Short mmCIF file of C-alpha atoms in Angstrom, two decimals:
data_model
loop_
_atom_site.label_atom_id
_atom_site.label_comp_id
_atom_site.label_asym_id
_atom_site.label_seq_id
_atom_site.Cartn_x
_atom_site.Cartn_y
_atom_site.Cartn_z
CA UNK P 145 11.18 28.37 -85.95
CA UNK P 146 11.23 31.77 -84.29
CA UNK P 147 14.23 33.29 -82.53
CA UNK P 148 12.35 32.85 -79.26
CA UNK P 149 11.89 29.12 -79.85
CA UNK P 150 15.47 28.73 -81.06
CA UNK P 151 16.89 30.46 -77.95
CA UNK P 152 14.63 28.36 -75.71
CA UNK P 153 16.08 25.15 -77.16
CA UNK P 154 19.76 26.11 -76.86
CA UNK P 155 21.93 24.69 -74.14
CA UNK P 156 22.78 27.04 -71.31
CA UNK P 157 26.43 28.12 -71.16
CA UNK P 158 26.27 31.20 -68.95
CA UNK P 159 24.14 31.49 -65.83
CA UNK P 160 23.36 34.72 -64.03
CA UNK P 161 22.61 34.82 -60.31
CA UNK P 162 20.94 37.92 -58.90
CA UNK P 163 21.20 37.94 -55.13
CA UNK P 164 24.55 36.66 -53.86
CA UNK P 165 23.57 36.15 -50.25
CA UNK P 166 23.03 32.99 -48.20
CA UNK P 167 21.46 31.05 -51.06
CA UNK P 168 22.72 32.77 -54.22
CA UNK P 169 26.41 32.80 -53.28
CA UNK P 170 26.69 29.02 -52.87
CA UNK P 171 24.56 28.49 -55.97
CA UNK P 172 26.91 30.66 -58.03
CA UNK P 173 30.01 29.04 -56.56
CA UNK P 174 28.76 25.52 -57.23
CA UNK P 175 27.63 26.35 -60.77
CA UNK P 176 31.08 27.78 -61.51
CA UNK P 177 32.69 24.64 -60.07
CA UNK P 178 30.41 22.57 -62.34
CA UNK P 179 31.90 24.36 -65.37
CA UNK P 180 29.31 27.01 -66.12
CA UNK P 181 30.31 30.57 -66.77
CA UNK P 182 28.58 32.46 -63.93
CA UNK P 183 27.80 36.16 -63.69
CA UNK P 184 26.49 37.56 -60.42
CA UNK P 185 24.88 40.74 -59.16
CA UNK P 186 24.03 41.99 -55.69
CA UNK P 187 23.44 45.38 -54.13
CA UNK P 188 25.99 44.45 -51.44
CA UNK P 189 29.61 45.02 -52.43
CA UNK P 190 30.69 42.50 -49.77
CA UNK P 191 28.47 39.81 -51.31
CA UNK P 192 29.92 40.58 -54.75
CA UNK P 193 33.48 40.34 -53.44
CA UNK P 194 32.74 37.01 -51.74
CA UNK P 195 31.28 35.58 -54.96
CA UNK P 196 34.15 36.89 -57.08
CA UNK P 197 36.56 34.77 -55.01
CA UNK P 198 34.82 31.71 -56.48
CA UNK P 199 35.07 32.53 -60.20
CA UNK P 200 31.80 34.44 -60.38
CA UNK P 201 32.11 37.46 -62.68
CA UNK P 202 30.33 40.51 -61.24
CA UNK P 203 27.96 42.63 -63.31
CA UNK P 204 27.24 46.29 -62.60
CA UNK P 205 23.47 45.83 -63.00
CA UNK P 206 20.85 43.14 -63.60
CA UNK P 207 20.60 44.42 -67.20
CA UNK P 208 24.33 43.86 -67.79
CA UNK P 209 24.07 40.41 -66.22
CA UNK P 210 21.08 39.48 -68.41
CA UNK P 211 22.91 40.52 -71.60
CA UNK P 212 25.46 37.77 -70.98
CA UNK P 213 23.24 34.90 -69.82
CA UNK P 214 20.95 32.23 -71.24
CA UNK P 215 19.54 31.63 -67.76
CA UNK P 216 19.02 34.27 -65.08
CA UNK P 217 18.26 33.03 -61.55
CA UNK P 218 16.73 35.59 -59.19
CA UNK P 219 17.47 34.65 -55.56
CA UNK P 220 16.36 37.72 -53.66
CA UNK P 221 14.59 37.48 -50.32
CA UNK P 222 11.32 39.18 -51.14
CA UNK P 223 8.89 39.83 -53.97
CA UNK P 224 9.57 43.58 -54.11
CA UNK P 225 13.31 42.88 -54.48
CA UNK P 226 12.68 40.45 -57.33
CA UNK P 227 10.38 42.98 -59.01
CA UNK P 228 13.07 45.68 -58.77
CA UNK P 229 15.77 43.36 -60.15
CA UNK P 230 13.56 42.32 -63.04
CA UNK P 231 11.64 45.46 -63.96
CA UNK P 232 13.39 48.37 -62.25
CA UNK P 233 15.87 50.79 -63.77
CA UNK P 234 18.63 48.69 -65.40
CA UNK P 235 16.63 45.57 -64.57
CA UNK P 236 16.78 42.22 -66.31
CA UNK P 237 14.23 43.19 -68.95
CA UNK P 238 16.49 46.04 -70.09
CA UNK P 239 19.25 43.61 -71.06
CA UNK P 240 17.84 40.14 -71.69
CA UNK P 241 17.53 38.73 -75.20
CA UNK P 242 14.22 37.19 -76.27
CA UNK P 243 14.12 33.55 -75.19
CA UNK P 244 16.27 34.06 -72.10
CA UNK P 245 15.04 31.86 -69.25
CA UNK P 246 14.33 33.86 -66.09
CA UNK P 247 14.05 31.55 -63.06
CA UNK P 248 12.60 33.17 -59.96
CA UNK P 249 13.67 31.51 -56.70
CA UNK P 250 12.60 34.38 -54.46
CA UNK P 251 9.82 34.14 -51.89
CA UNK P 252 6.84 35.20 -53.97
CA UNK P 253 3.11 34.60 -53.71
CA UNK P 254 1.50 32.48 -56.44
CA UNK P 255 -0.44 35.48 -57.75
CA UNK P 256 2.73 37.59 -57.68
CA UNK P 257 4.60 34.97 -59.70
CA UNK P 258 1.77 34.78 -62.24
CA UNK P 259 2.01 38.55 -62.68
CA UNK P 260 5.79 38.42 -63.05
CA UNK P 261 5.48 35.58 -65.56
CA UNK P 262 3.02 37.55 -67.71
CA UNK P 263 5.27 40.60 -67.72
CA UNK P 264 8.33 38.51 -68.66
CA UNK P 265 6.44 36.70 -71.42
CA UNK P 266 5.28 40.04 -72.84
CA UNK P 267 9.00 40.86 -73.34
CA UNK P 268 9.73 37.53 -75.03
CA UNK P 269 11.41 36.06 -71.95
CA UNK P 270 10.72 32.57 -70.59
CA UNK P 271 9.64 32.57 -66.92
CA UNK P 272 10.37 29.68 -64.60
CA UNK P 273 9.11 29.49 -61.02
CA UNK P 274 11.71 27.59 -58.94
CA UNK P 275 11.00 27.52 -55.21
CA UNK P 276 14.03 26.41 -53.18
CA UNK P 277 13.73 23.90 -50.34
CA UNK P 278 16.08 22.76 -47.56
CA UNK P 279 17.70 26.10 -46.75
CA UNK P 280 21.19 27.50 -46.41
CA UNK P 281 23.02 24.31 -45.29
CA UNK P 282 21.69 22.49 -48.36
CA UNK P 283 22.71 25.40 -50.60
CA UNK P 284 26.26 25.23 -49.21
CA UNK P 285 26.38 21.46 -49.76
CA UNK P 286 24.86 21.57 -53.24
CA UNK P 287 21.81 19.65 -51.98
CA UNK P 288 18.98 22.13 -52.55
CA UNK P 289 15.66 20.69 -53.58
CA UNK P 290 14.65 22.86 -56.52
CA UNK P 291 11.16 22.38 -57.84
CA UNK P 292 10.22 24.02 -61.10
CA UNK P 293 7.24 25.07 -63.07
CA UNK P 294 7.28 26.57 -66.53
CA UNK P 295 7.94 25.84 -70.19
CA UNK P 296 11.73 25.91 -69.75
CA UNK P 297 11.93 23.33 -66.94
CA UNK P 298 13.73 20.75 -69.09
CA UNK P 299 16.16 23.28 -70.53
CA UNK P 300 17.09 24.56 -67.08
CA UNK P 301 17.47 21.05 -65.64
CA UNK P 302 21.05 20.88 -67.00
CA UNK P 303 22.01 23.44 -64.35
CA UNK P 304 20.68 21.36 -61.43
CA UNK P 305 22.98 19.13 -59.42
CA UNK P 306 22.73 15.40 -60.25
#
């Protein structure tokens, strides 16, 4: 069994949330309340401060966040923001260990997600496409509908609400 396979089969203890806005902040808060160790990152200091009030540790970069997490959830608004968080300077790929699950919940075209998935796989990371449905009120209530596609769907399911 390779290190990549071994990491992909481990249970997730620490979850990273990149994008602590209208969707990411409640996701981080609810994951922390569920008992996960949660690390967050956002370009907005105000968003970071709001998340920190709910037991979300704040990383200085996506790379630092990824070093600490078995699952990284990217909840940015747009494809270019997700690309920057993943592949930019101090992005996720600079810090993630092989086998880390990278779940992209940002608004991304299917072809864009396929490209992101290929780039993540080339680095030994496990991509997961997780569109979010029902919007901000559902995020606040812990009632998001999260659909998923990718090899790590079952592993990441432990993070979903019942």
